[in-house]
Tab-separated table of C-alpha atoms and ligand atoms in Angstrom:
chain	number	residue	atom	x	y	z
A	18	MET	CA	73.354	82.402	89.383
A	19	ALA	CA	76.871	82.640	90.980
A	20	GLN	CA	79.964	82.274	88.629
A	21	LYS	CA	82.966	80.926	89.981
A	22	VAL	CA	85.893	83.062	89.725
A	23	SER	CA	89.479	81.301	90.416
A	24	ILE	CA	92.490	83.378	90.795
A	25	ASP	CA	95.078	80.406	90.614
A	26	PRO	CA	98.378	80.259	91.033
A	27	PHE	CA	97.977	83.844	92.974
A	28	THR	CA	100.985	85.884	91.853
A	29	ARG	CA	103.204	88.642	93.350
A	30	ILE	CA	102.821	86.956	96.771
A	31	GLU	CA	105.330	84.604	98.621
A	32	GLY	CA	104.285	80.741	98.179
A	33	HIS	CA	101.341	78.979	96.694
A	34	LEU	CA	97.846	80.497	97.466
A	35	ALA	CA	94.464	80.118	95.376
A	36	ILE	CA	91.428	82.046	95.761
A	37	SER	CA	87.969	80.893	94.641
A	38	LEU	CA	85.578	83.006	94.583
A	39	ASP	CA	81.343	82.792	93.752
A	40	VAL	CA	80.564	85.847	91.983
A	41	GLU	CA	76.607	86.637	91.305
A	42	ALA	CA	75.623	90.128	90.008
A	43	ASN	CA	79.643	91.305	90.180
A	44	ARG	CA	79.447	90.826	93.984
A	45	VAL	CA	81.471	88.668	95.842
A	46	LYS	CA	79.203	86.528	97.501
A	47	SER	CA	81.586	84.099	99.297
A	48	ALA	CA	85.247	83.143	99.046
A	49	GLN	CA	87.659	80.647	99.602
A	50	CYS	CA	91.776	80.837	100.304
A	51	LYS	CA	93.403	77.801	99.699
A	52	GLY	CA	96.978	77.233	100.333
A	53	GLU	CA	97.997	74.726	98.450
A	54	MET	CA	100.886	72.477	100.030
A	55	PHE	CA	102.206	70.701	103.445
A	56	ARG	CA	105.675	71.680	104.448
A	57	GLY	CA	105.878	70.206	108.222
A	58	PHE	CA	108.661	72.194	109.665
A	59	GLU	CA	106.910	71.472	113.155
A	60	GLN	CA	107.388	67.641	112.582
A	61	ILE	CA	110.628	67.635	111.521
A	62	MET	CA	111.686	69.681	114.612
A	63	LYS	CA	110.810	66.411	116.775
A	64	GLY	CA	113.744	64.579	118.202
A	65	ARG	CA	115.881	67.260	117.531
A	66	SER	CA	118.532	69.274	119.852
A	67	PRO	CA	116.546	72.321	121.107
A	68	LEU	CA	119.527	74.524	119.830
A	69	ASP	CA	119.093	73.414	116.265
A	70	ALA	CA	115.222	75.185	116.417
A	71	GLN	CA	116.264	78.655	115.463
A	72	GLN	CA	118.184	77.674	112.496
A	73	ILE	CA	116.102	74.841	111.257
A	74	THR	CA	112.635	77.315	111.496
A	75	GLN	CA	114.100	80.119	110.358
A	76	ARG	CA	113.788	77.976	106.752
A	77	ILE	CA	110.357	78.446	107.263
A	78	CYS	CA	110.976	81.754	104.994
A	79	GLY	CA	113.304	83.598	103.351
A	80	VAL	CA	111.370	86.804	103.455
A	81	CYS	CA	111.203	87.045	107.590
A	82	PRO	CA	113.865	84.840	108.719
A	83	VAL	CA	114.667	87.322	111.484
A	84	SER	CA	111.019	86.791	112.700
A	85	HIS	CA	110.929	82.863	112.789
A	86	GLY	CA	114.879	83.126	114.409
A	87	LEU	CA	113.639	85.577	117.314
A	88	ALA	CA	110.342	83.600	118.240
A	89	SER	CA	112.782	80.602	118.235
A	90	VAL	CA	115.251	81.845	120.619
A	91	PHE	CA	112.184	83.460	122.339
A	92	CYS	CA	110.829	80.132	123.503
A	93	GLN	CA	113.985	78.594	124.270
A	94	GLU	CA	114.975	81.450	126.545
A	95	ASP	CA	111.717	81.266	128.279
A	96	ALA	CA	112.224	77.298	128.835
A	97	TYR	CA	115.783	78.049	129.550
A	98	ASN	CA	114.798	80.985	132.125
A	99	MET	CA	117.615	83.092	130.758
A	100	GLN	CA	118.229	86.916	131.314
A	101	LEU	CA	119.537	88.899	128.089
A	102	PRO	CA	122.223	91.614	128.089
A	103	GLU	CA	121.139	95.231	126.601
A	104	ASN	CA	123.763	94.673	123.629
A	105	ALA	CA	121.852	91.770	122.926
A	106	ARG	CA	118.672	92.963	122.512
A	107	LEU	CA	119.402	95.915	121.180
A	108	ILE	CA	121.323	94.081	118.008
A	109	ARG	CA	117.951	91.827	117.615
A	110	ASN	CA	115.929	95.012	117.769
A	111	ILE	CA	118.081	96.612	114.900
A	112	MET	CA	118.127	93.014	112.504
A	113	LEU	CA	114.269	92.901	112.789
A	114	ALA	CA	114.051	96.851	112.024
A	115	GLY	CA	116.249	96.057	108.875
A	116	ASN	CA	114.131	92.954	108.112
A	117	TYR	CA	110.686	95.089	108.729
A	118	VAL	CA	112.208	97.757	106.406
A	119	GLN	CA	113.062	95.002	103.626
A	120	SER	CA	109.839	93.458	104.068
A	121	HIS	CA	107.394	96.601	103.743
A	122	ILE	CA	109.790	97.935	100.712
A	123	THR	CA	109.385	94.352	98.837
A	124	HIS	CA	105.451	94.086	99.391
A	125	PHE	CA	104.908	97.908	98.115
A	126	TYR	CA	107.245	98.073	94.871
A	127	HIS	CA	107.407	94.602	93.920
A	128	LEU	CA	104.538	93.063	95.091
A	129	SER	CA	101.440	95.672	95.202
A	130	ALA	CA	102.000	98.617	93.183
A	131	LEU	CA	102.339	96.875	89.875
A	132	ASP	CA	98.018	96.306	90.532
A	133	PHE	CA	97.967	100.057	90.904
A	134	VAL	CA	100.555	102.165	88.598
A	135	ASP	CA	100.833	101.464	85.092
A	136	VAL	CA	104.029	100.323	83.550
A	137	THR	CA	102.953	101.191	79.855
A	138	GLY	CA	102.937	104.690	81.140
A	139	ILE	CA	106.863	104.945	80.668
A	140	LEU	CA	106.050	105.055	76.935
A	141	GLY	CA	104.755	108.736	77.311
A	142	TYR	CA	108.022	109.702	78.864
A	143	THR	CA	109.750	112.765	77.273
A	144	GLY	CA	112.799	113.573	79.620
A	145	ASN	CA	116.471	112.541	79.161
A	146	ASP	CA	117.371	110.588	81.833
A	147	ARG	CA	119.020	107.810	80.180
A	148	PHE	CA	118.061	105.067	82.399
A	149	LEU	CA	114.380	105.823	82.046
A	150	LEU	CA	114.776	106.009	77.901
A	151	GLY	CA	116.285	102.851	78.259
A	152	VAL	CA	113.347	101.046	80.363
A	153	LYS	CA	110.766	103.066	77.776
A	154	ASP	CA	112.803	101.270	75.154
A	155	TRP	CA	112.664	97.995	76.360
A	156	VAL	CA	108.957	98.288	77.208
A	157	LYS	CA	107.853	99.538	74.007
A	158	SER	CA	110.105	96.906	72.160
A	159	GLU	CA	108.287	94.128	74.606
A	160	VAL	CA	104.714	95.281	73.885
A	161	ALA	CA	105.306	95.363	70.486
A	162	SER	CA	106.648	91.929	70.237
A	163	LYS	CA	103.260	90.198	71.062
A	164	LYS	CA	105.213	87.321	73.311
A	165	LEU	CA	103.353	85.249	75.266
A	166	PHE	CA	104.704	87.274	78.680
A	167	PRO	CA	105.943	90.084	77.246
A	168	ALA	CA	107.836	93.013	79.334
A	169	ALA	CA	107.305	90.166	82.656
A	170	PRO	CA	107.061	90.748	85.550
A	171	PHE	CA	105.279	93.926	84.462
A	172	LEU	CA	102.603	92.611	81.618
A	173	PRO	CA	100.297	91.117	81.244
A	174	ARG	CA	98.214	91.552	84.140
A	175	TYR	CA	94.719	92.071	84.785
A	176	GLU	CA	92.752	94.965	83.030
A	177	GLY	CA	91.377	97.553	85.042
A	178	GLU	CA	91.634	101.140	85.928
A	179	TYR	CA	95.557	101.834	86.571
A	180	LEU	CA	97.179	105.484	87.924
A	181	THR	CA	96.861	107.808	84.819
A	182	GLU	CA	99.213	110.238	85.853
A	183	ALA	CA	101.982	109.908	83.813
A	184	GLN	CA	104.884	111.544	86.457
A	185	GLY	CA	103.382	109.196	89.323
A	186	ASN	CA	103.546	106.061	86.847
A	187	ILE	CA	107.008	107.128	85.636
A	188	SER	CA	108.270	107.865	89.573
A	189	ALA	CA	107.027	104.225	90.775
A	190	LEU	CA	108.461	102.801	87.635
A	191	ARG	CA	112.349	104.381	88.748
A	192	ASN	CA	111.607	103.203	92.296
A	193	TYR	CA	111.137	100.070	91.520
A	194	PHE	CA	114.389	99.723	90.124
A	195	THR	CA	115.742	101.861	93.552
A	196	ALA	CA	113.857	99.625	95.821
A	197	LEU	CA	115.640	96.639	94.447
A	198	ASP	CA	119.322	97.815	95.647
A	199	MET	CA	117.195	99.427	98.959
A	200	ARG	CA	116.117	95.711	99.642
A	201	ALA	CA	119.696	94.982	99.483
A	202	MET	CA	120.858	97.605	101.595
A	203	ALA	CA	118.177	96.423	104.388
A	204	HIS	CA	119.647	92.827	104.020
A	205	GLN	CA	122.950	94.346	104.640
A	206	LEU	CA	122.046	96.586	108.048
A	207	VAL	CA	120.838	93.031	109.013
A	208	ALA	CA	123.852	90.845	107.906
A	209	ILE	CA	126.453	93.368	109.746
A	210	PHE	CA	125.235	91.675	113.208
A	211	ALA	CA	123.570	88.509	111.570
A	212	GLY	CA	126.531	87.201	109.534
A	213	LYS	CA	124.612	86.797	106.634
A	214	MET	CA	120.946	87.468	104.886
A	215	PRO	CA	118.648	85.472	105.024
A	216	HIS	CA	119.063	83.280	107.489
A	217	MET	CA	120.671	84.365	110.570
A	218	ALA	CA	124.065	82.678	111.607
A	219	THR	CA	124.643	84.423	114.801
A	220	LEU	CA	121.489	84.342	116.479
A	221	VAL	CA	121.492	81.578	119.298
A	222	PRO	CA	119.475	81.214	122.985
A	223	GLY	CA	121.431	84.201	125.360
A	224	GLY	CA	122.217	86.978	122.434
A	225	VAL	CA	123.799	87.171	119.444
A	226	THR	CA	127.401	85.943	118.858
A	227	GLU	CA	128.806	88.715	116.815
A	228	LYS	CA	130.433	91.228	118.641
A	229	ILE	CA	130.081	95.081	118.243
A	230	THR	CA	133.061	97.079	117.236
A	231	THR	CA	133.031	100.841	116.090
A	232	LYS	CA	133.070	99.713	112.034
A	233	LYS	CA	130.302	97.939	112.699
A	234	ILE	CA	128.211	100.609	114.394
A	235	ALA	CA	129.157	102.792	111.826
A	236	LEU	CA	128.312	100.306	108.863
A	237	CYS	CA	124.721	100.148	110.527
A	238	ARG	CA	124.474	104.037	110.680
A	239	SER	CA	125.552	104.398	106.846
A	240	LYS	CA	122.742	101.796	105.405
A	241	LEU	CA	120.281	103.044	107.746
A	242	SER	CA	120.752	106.837	106.582
A	243	GLU	CA	120.464	105.290	102.726
A	244	LEU	CA	116.522	103.383	103.745
A	245	ARG	CA	115.629	106.464	105.771
A	246	THR	CA	116.190	108.687	102.786
A	247	PHE	CA	114.323	106.586	100.575
A	248	TYR	CA	111.723	106.099	102.669
A	249	GLU	CA	111.600	109.884	103.481
A	250	ASN	CA	111.840	110.708	99.437
A	251	ASN	CA	110.529	108.297	97.928
A	252	TYR	CA	108.275	105.154	99.571
A	253	ALA	CA	105.888	107.233	101.995
A	254	ALA	CA	105.012	109.851	98.986
A	255	ASP	CA	104.650	106.741	96.459
A	256	VAL	CA	102.361	105.061	98.689
A	257	LEU	CA	100.237	108.320	99.228
A	258	ALA	CA	100.175	108.897	95.279
A	259	VAL	CA	98.684	105.359	95.027
A	260	ALA	CA	96.237	105.983	98.089
A	261	GLY	CA	95.113	109.529	96.408
A	262	ALA	CA	94.695	108.537	92.779
A	263	PHE	CA	92.561	105.290	93.854
A	264	PRO	CA	90.398	106.768	97.116
A	265	SER	CA	87.675	103.773	96.731
A	266	TYR	CA	90.191	101.571	98.251
A	267	ALA	CA	89.928	103.008	101.677
A	268	SER	CA	86.123	101.765	101.767
A	269	ILE	CA	86.560	98.051	100.353
A	270	GLY	CA	88.482	95.080	101.741
A	271	ARG	CA	87.447	95.751	105.494
A	272	GLY	CA	88.367	91.917	107.054
A	273	CYS	CA	86.867	90.620	110.150
A	274	GLY	CA	87.416	93.727	111.929
A	275	ASN	CA	88.927	91.793	114.875
A	276	PHE	CA	92.256	92.656	115.380
A	277	LEU	CA	95.874	91.338	117.311
A	278	SER	CA	99.201	91.977	118.020
A	279	PHE	CA	101.749	90.128	120.189
A	280	GLY	CA	103.834	93.571	120.717
A	281	VAL	CA	107.193	94.204	119.460
A	282	PHE	CA	110.546	95.860	120.015
A	283	GLU	CA	111.794	96.166	123.321
A	284	ASP	CA	111.291	100.129	123.527
A	285	MET	CA	115.275	100.647	124.419
A	286	ALA	CA	115.587	104.230	123.198
A	287	ASN	CA	112.739	105.378	125.584
A	288	ASN	CA	114.313	103.291	128.418
A	289	SER	CA	110.887	101.761	128.707
A	290	SER	CA	109.245	98.295	129.901
A	291	GLN	CA	106.760	98.294	127.694
A	292	MET	CA	107.025	97.442	124.184
A	293	LEU	CA	107.448	100.276	121.031
A	294	PHE	CA	104.850	98.356	119.318
A	295	PRO	CA	102.155	97.507	121.915
A	296	PRO	CA	100.320	94.056	122.540
A	297	GLY	CA	96.835	93.221	122.632
A	298	VAL	CA	93.120	92.447	121.196
A	299	LEU	CA	90.459	94.177	119.577
A	300	ILE	CA	87.342	91.909	119.420
A	301	ASP	CA	84.523	94.259	118.273
A	302	GLY	CA	86.425	97.535	118.631
A	303	LYS	CA	86.712	96.204	122.554
A	304	PHE	CA	90.616	96.102	123.570
A	305	SER	CA	91.859	93.841	126.046
A	306	GLN	CA	95.258	92.326	127.122
A	307	LEU	CA	96.672	89.430	125.332
A	308	ASP	CA	96.374	86.121	127.068
A	309	THR	CA	97.859	83.401	124.327
A	310	LYS	CA	96.060	80.984	126.303
A	311	GLN	CA	92.667	82.078	124.240
A	312	ILE	CA	95.110	80.868	121.041
A	313	SER	CA	93.357	77.740	119.349
A	314	GLU	CA	93.867	75.843	116.051
A	315	GLU	CA	90.945	74.955	113.978
A	316	VAL	CA	90.905	71.970	111.333
A	317	THR	CA	87.174	71.584	109.976
A	318	TYR	CA	88.254	72.778	106.542
A	319	SER	CA	91.619	72.225	106.703
A	320	LYS	CA	93.966	69.282	104.871
A	321	TYR	CA	94.403	67.570	108.763
A	322	SER	CA	92.825	64.655	110.934
A	323	SER	CA	90.052	65.761	112.922
A	324	ASP	CA	92.132	65.636	115.825
A	325	SER	CA	94.712	67.902	114.852
A	326	GLY	CA	95.118	71.328	116.143
A	327	PHE	CA	97.832	73.501	118.241
A	328	GLY	CA	100.302	70.964	119.226
A	329	THR	CA	98.858	68.556	116.940
A	330	THR	CA	99.558	68.269	112.986
A	331	LYS	CA	98.459	64.865	111.298
A	332	PRO	CA	98.540	65.671	107.226
A	333	GLN	CA	94.915	64.092	105.922
A	334	PRO	CA	95.099	65.102	102.164
A	335	ALA	CA	91.827	63.864	100.786
A	336	LYS	CA	90.104	64.682	103.970
A	337	SER	CA	86.374	65.674	102.737
A	338	GLY	CA	85.280	69.302	102.762
A	339	ALA	CA	89.033	70.168	103.356
A	340	TYR	CA	89.926	72.966	101.059
A	341	SER	CA	93.539	74.366	102.590
A	342	TRP	CA	96.430	73.343	103.831
A	343	LEU	CA	96.643	76.025	106.440
A	344	LYS	CA	94.946	75.594	110.100
A	345	ALA	CA	92.209	77.838	111.035
A	346	PRO	CA	93.757	79.989	114.394
A	347	ARG	CA	91.132	81.488	116.365
A	348	TYR	CA	91.411	83.939	119.763
A	349	GLN	CA	88.295	83.249	122.164
A	350	GLY	CA	86.828	81.299	118.968
A	351	GLU	CA	87.292	84.265	116.978
A	352	PRO	CA	89.349	85.086	113.700
A	353	MET	CA	91.788	87.715	114.183
A	354	GLU	CA	93.229	90.211	111.716
A	355	VAL	CA	97.092	90.786	112.539
A	356	GLY	CA	100.184	92.540	110.785
A	357	PRO	CA	100.605	96.376	110.406
A	358	LEU	CA	97.072	97.512	110.168
A	359	ALA	CA	96.469	95.068	113.500
A	360	ARG	CA	99.409	96.927	115.528
A	361	ILE	CA	98.676	100.457	114.737
A	362	MET	CA	94.589	99.681	115.360
A	363	VAL	CA	95.391	97.997	119.104
A	364	ALA	CA	97.855	100.792	119.710
A	365	TYR	CA	95.064	103.603	118.766
A	366	GLN	CA	92.404	101.620	120.391
A	367	SER	CA	94.240	100.870	123.122
A	368	GLY	CA	94.424	104.320	124.250
A	369	GLN	CA	97.689	104.147	125.793
A	370	ASP	CA	100.315	106.828	124.775
A	371	SER	CA	102.839	105.110	122.468
A	372	GLU	CA	104.740	106.194	119.216
A	373	LEU	CA	103.039	104.140	117.369
A	374	ASN	CA	99.155	105.720	118.520
A	375	ARG	CA	100.859	109.486	118.030
A	376	ALA	CA	102.152	108.686	114.460
A	377	THR	CA	99.043	107.156	113.875
A	378	LYS	CA	97.261	110.211	114.910
A	379	LYS	CA	99.838	112.265	112.933
A	380	PHE	CA	98.858	110.445	109.464
A	381	LEU	CA	94.901	110.751	110.433
A	382	SER	CA	95.088	114.502	110.660
A	383	ASN	CA	97.714	114.863	107.672
A	384	THR	CA	95.692	112.786	105.317
A	385	GLY	CA	92.374	113.428	107.035
A	386	LEU	CA	91.375	110.096	107.122
A	387	THR	CA	89.469	108.321	109.861
A	388	ILE	CA	90.510	105.896	111.939
A	389	ASP	CA	87.673	103.601	110.589
A	390	GLN	CA	89.117	104.041	107.103
A	391	LEU	CA	92.052	102.848	108.085
A	392	ASP	CA	90.284	98.944	108.409
A	393	SER	CA	90.655	98.854	104.304
A	394	CYS	CA	92.544	97.594	101.469
A	395	LEU	CA	94.491	101.214	101.501
A	396	GLY	CA	94.676	101.200	105.341
A	397	ARG	CA	97.099	98.206	104.972
A	398	HIS	CA	99.347	99.913	103.214
A	399	ALA	CA	99.336	103.082	104.979
A	400	ALA	CA	100.114	101.311	107.977
A	401	ARG	CA	103.520	99.653	106.555
A	402	ILE	CA	104.323	103.518	106.042
A	403	ILE	CA	103.212	104.727	109.478
A	404	GLU	CA	105.030	101.572	111.175
A	405	THR	CA	108.310	102.339	108.785
A	406	GLU	CA	108.909	105.793	109.965
A	407	VAL	CA	108.656	104.447	114.042
A	408	ILE	CA	111.123	102.063	113.100
A	409	ILE	CA	113.920	103.940	111.410
A	410	LYS	CA	113.528	106.391	114.213
A	411	ASN	CA	113.782	104.290	116.515
A	412	CYS	CA	116.475	102.069	115.029
A	413	GLU	CA	118.835	105.036	114.921
A	414	LYS	CA	118.950	105.557	118.387
A	415	TRP	CA	119.497	101.683	118.985
A	416	ILE	CA	122.656	102.046	116.658
A	417	GLU	CA	124.113	104.599	119.013
A	418	MET	CA	123.117	102.324	122.322
A	419	LEU	CA	125.562	99.782	121.357
A	420	ASN	CA	128.161	99.192	123.539
A	421	PRO	CA	131.731	97.340	121.905
A	422	THR	CA	132.832	96.989	125.597
A	423	LYS	CA	130.177	95.185	126.814
A	424	PRO	CA	129.346	91.465	125.971
A	425	THR	CA	126.833	90.479	123.179
A	426	CYS	CA	125.255	87.405	124.765
A	427	VAL	CA	125.759	85.052	128.092
A	428	ASP	CA	126.029	81.475	128.692
A	429	PHE	CA	123.470	78.892	129.942
A	430	ASN	CA	122.789	75.226	131.080
A	431	LEU	CA	120.244	72.950	128.985
A	432	PRO	CA	117.762	71.472	131.140
A	433	SER	CA	116.660	67.645	130.433
A	434	SER	CA	113.262	68.835	130.076
A	435	ALA	CA	110.912	72.295	130.124
A	436	SER	CA	108.859	74.397	127.892
A	437	GLY	CA	108.706	77.996	126.528
A	438	GLU	CA	106.742	80.249	124.492
A	439	GLY	CA	108.075	82.805	122.393
A	440	LEU	CA	106.334	85.710	120.777
A	441	VAL	CA	106.768	88.378	118.275
A	442	GLU	CA	105.641	90.804	115.813
A	443	ALA	CA	107.060	89.296	112.218
A	444	PRO	CA	106.058	92.220	109.553
A	445	ARG	CA	102.981	90.434	108.597
A	446	GLY	CA	101.946	89.888	111.891
A	447	ALA	CA	101.649	87.832	114.762
A	448	LEU	CA	104.287	85.503	115.444
A	449	GLY	CA	104.259	82.351	117.832
A	450	HIS	CA	106.736	79.675	118.425
A	451	TRP	CA	106.418	77.236	121.395
A	452	ILE	CA	108.825	74.566	122.355
A	453	GLU	CA	108.356	71.398	124.386
A	454	ILE	CA	111.824	69.871	125.530
A	455	GLU	CA	112.429	66.154	127.125
A	456	ASN	CA	115.306	64.315	127.307
A	457	TYR	CA	117.704	67.326	126.214
A	458	LYS	CA	115.317	66.655	122.846
A	459	VAL	CA	112.396	68.443	120.964
A	460	LYS	CA	109.462	66.397	122.093
A	461	GLY	CA	106.934	69.291	120.267
A	462	TYR	CA	107.173	72.433	118.286
A	463	GLU	CA	104.272	74.198	117.622
A	464	CYS	CA	104.211	77.458	115.206
A	465	VAL	CA	101.093	79.905	114.750
A	466	VAL	CA	102.268	82.141	111.794
A	467	PRO	CA	100.610	85.364	110.578
A	468	THR	CA	99.590	84.316	107.400
A	469	THR	CA	97.841	81.457	108.870
A	470	TRP	CA	95.751	83.869	111.077
A	471	ASN	CA	94.863	86.072	107.943
A	472	CYS	CA	94.659	83.492	104.878
A	473	SER	CA	92.735	80.940	107.669
A	474	PRO	CA	89.867	78.854	105.708
A	475	MET	CA	86.477	78.565	107.508
A	476	ASP	CA	85.998	77.357	110.988
A	477	GLY	CA	83.705	74.735	112.475
A	478	ARG	CA	80.919	77.387	113.043
A	479	GLY	CA	81.254	78.242	109.277
A	480	VAL	CA	83.120	81.358	110.290
A	481	ALA	CA	85.334	82.278	107.172
A	482	GLY	CA	89.159	83.753	108.102
A	483	PRO	CA	89.874	87.585	107.679
A	484	VAL	CA	90.943	87.610	103.695
A	485	GLU	CA	87.785	85.829	103.369
A	486	GLN	CA	85.817	87.971	104.732
A	487	SER	CA	87.500	90.904	103.191
A	488	LEU	CA	86.784	89.696	99.918
A	489	MET	CA	82.812	88.928	100.480
A	490	GLY	CA	80.321	91.819	99.087
A	491	THR	CA	83.801	92.940	96.799
A	492	TYR	CA	82.252	94.400	93.306
A	493	VAL	CA	84.064	92.861	90.404
A	494	ALA	CA	83.731	94.794	87.444
A	495	ASP	CA	85.032	92.021	84.954
A	496	LYS	CA	85.167	88.721	86.441
A	497	ASP	CA	87.502	87.475	84.136
A	498	HIS	CA	89.852	90.303	85.441
A	499	PRO	CA	89.318	90.213	89.139
A	500	ILE	CA	91.909	93.091	89.909
A	501	GLU	CA	89.478	94.285	92.650
A	502	ALA	CA	90.088	90.897	94.554
A	503	ALA	CA	93.599	90.819	93.748
A	504	ARG	CA	94.429	94.408	95.163
A	505	ILE	CA	92.602	93.367	98.368
A	506	VAL	CA	94.343	90.121	98.902
A	507	ARG	CA	97.536	91.496	98.395
A	508	SER	CA	97.163	94.178	100.719
A	509	TYR	CA	97.400	91.320	103.235
A	510	ASP	CA	100.723	90.697	101.798
A	511	PRO	CA	100.355	86.843	101.491
A	512	CYS	CA	103.135	84.464	102.521
A	513	LEU	CA	101.872	81.248	101.964
A	514	ALA	CA	105.542	79.217	102.537
A	515	CYS	CA	105.198	80.630	106.495
A	516	ALA	CA	101.594	79.951	106.684
A	517	VAL	CA	101.360	76.538	105.448
A	518	HIS	CA	105.128	75.937	107.351
B	609	NFE	NI1	107.478	84.114	105.091
B	609	NFE	FE1	106.226	85.396	107.783
B	609	NFE	C1	105.912	87.395	108.108
B	609	NFE	C2	106.051	85.049	109.283
B	609	NFE	S1	104.417	85.278	107.383
B	609	NFE	S2	106.908	86.093	105.148
B	609	NFE	O1	106.336	88.789	108.342
B	609	NFE	O2	105.813	84.652	110.480
B	609	NFE	O3	102.893	84.585	107.915
């Protein structure tokens, strides 16, 4: 008989998620992904000046505000029919690059690694690094104290197999703390032209209001160089160490098998009109060009009235059978995985030559993994390090291309009526904003968001969302400590604040 297993609240993610599993003979039979709150940003936008859109919608999230800000100015610039100067496009690439690096470092060290790394491994430390000795003393006294929440945020935790190799645990724990400084460094990189982070002050339709100076260029170089060093010496190695210790996770956590990328980063360093990370769609392994008209939002199991969907959001909290505040986005009626793994899958399967494709091939050849094995829990972690390397390398070139003598934005006239589409890839995947303007005011505003795709509930055909499908069939050794399920869900880096928006 199936037993109910609940992970609620699901911690070490952003926002409010509950996971509900039916487990029979230690196998997950079915899974429900529940977004637990309503926010209403699309309603907030109605009747306001369109020029406020990028400031308001950035507040959907403190983790990926650059992406929401960009999607918002992109849909406005589409509506206002604008062309941007090179400096503006370069600065936006640099700001988004900084946000990606920040987001991926946070996801690995502060959210996911604690599922694999054994913090109590520090108790075996015998060196003379004073910082690590201090951490060791702290963990020792916390573990001994038998407090309700000893050594938060490291303990308590689900029991299970953790990394046993002492050096790996000590290195990951030391880097947990260094990564806090690196997050700040990445935020500072964004803030050089954003004015502040999170929630950039300088982003406007037409460009970026902050001017370029040689001092700011030098600051960008120095912040990025520290991030590059951390990536090369620590982040990539720590992900590979975890992957090497948990090889079985390259064969579990496969999602719905369909992937979607909107494409991101104008490939300015290579003077190409293409995107550095190409757009595209993979359904059953078959590549096709992106057509956003194929996007819909389903609400059969969502807490919205039955006439809700793409462009219409009417909350119905007590709706019978509904179990999530997320809508269920679909492409040609199919669930789609989005995010770092989708980006590398689309780049790889498109068959086109791109830096991301070459980096993925290099990774596969260095690790001996196959492209199919990347469609897994570990593959999502690997995808983040693969793309981070490409982003850092290109960002170095974008910084050198900045020209202090040229403008960073252009002026425009606000039309009384217009509509526009803004597409970007946020760190967690495909993000779209759509705006409709009437009489100089926002008449309609729609966001279709990465975690809404990944954590979507079932649709009217009974087809589960990508995270739900990832969990089905998973072996759970101990239903009171479902760490296998937790590792799979966290590999998606869910942000429920964004997902419900
Ligand atoms: Ni709140 Fe976000 C990213 C967006 S995820 S973090 O990345 O858009 O849904």
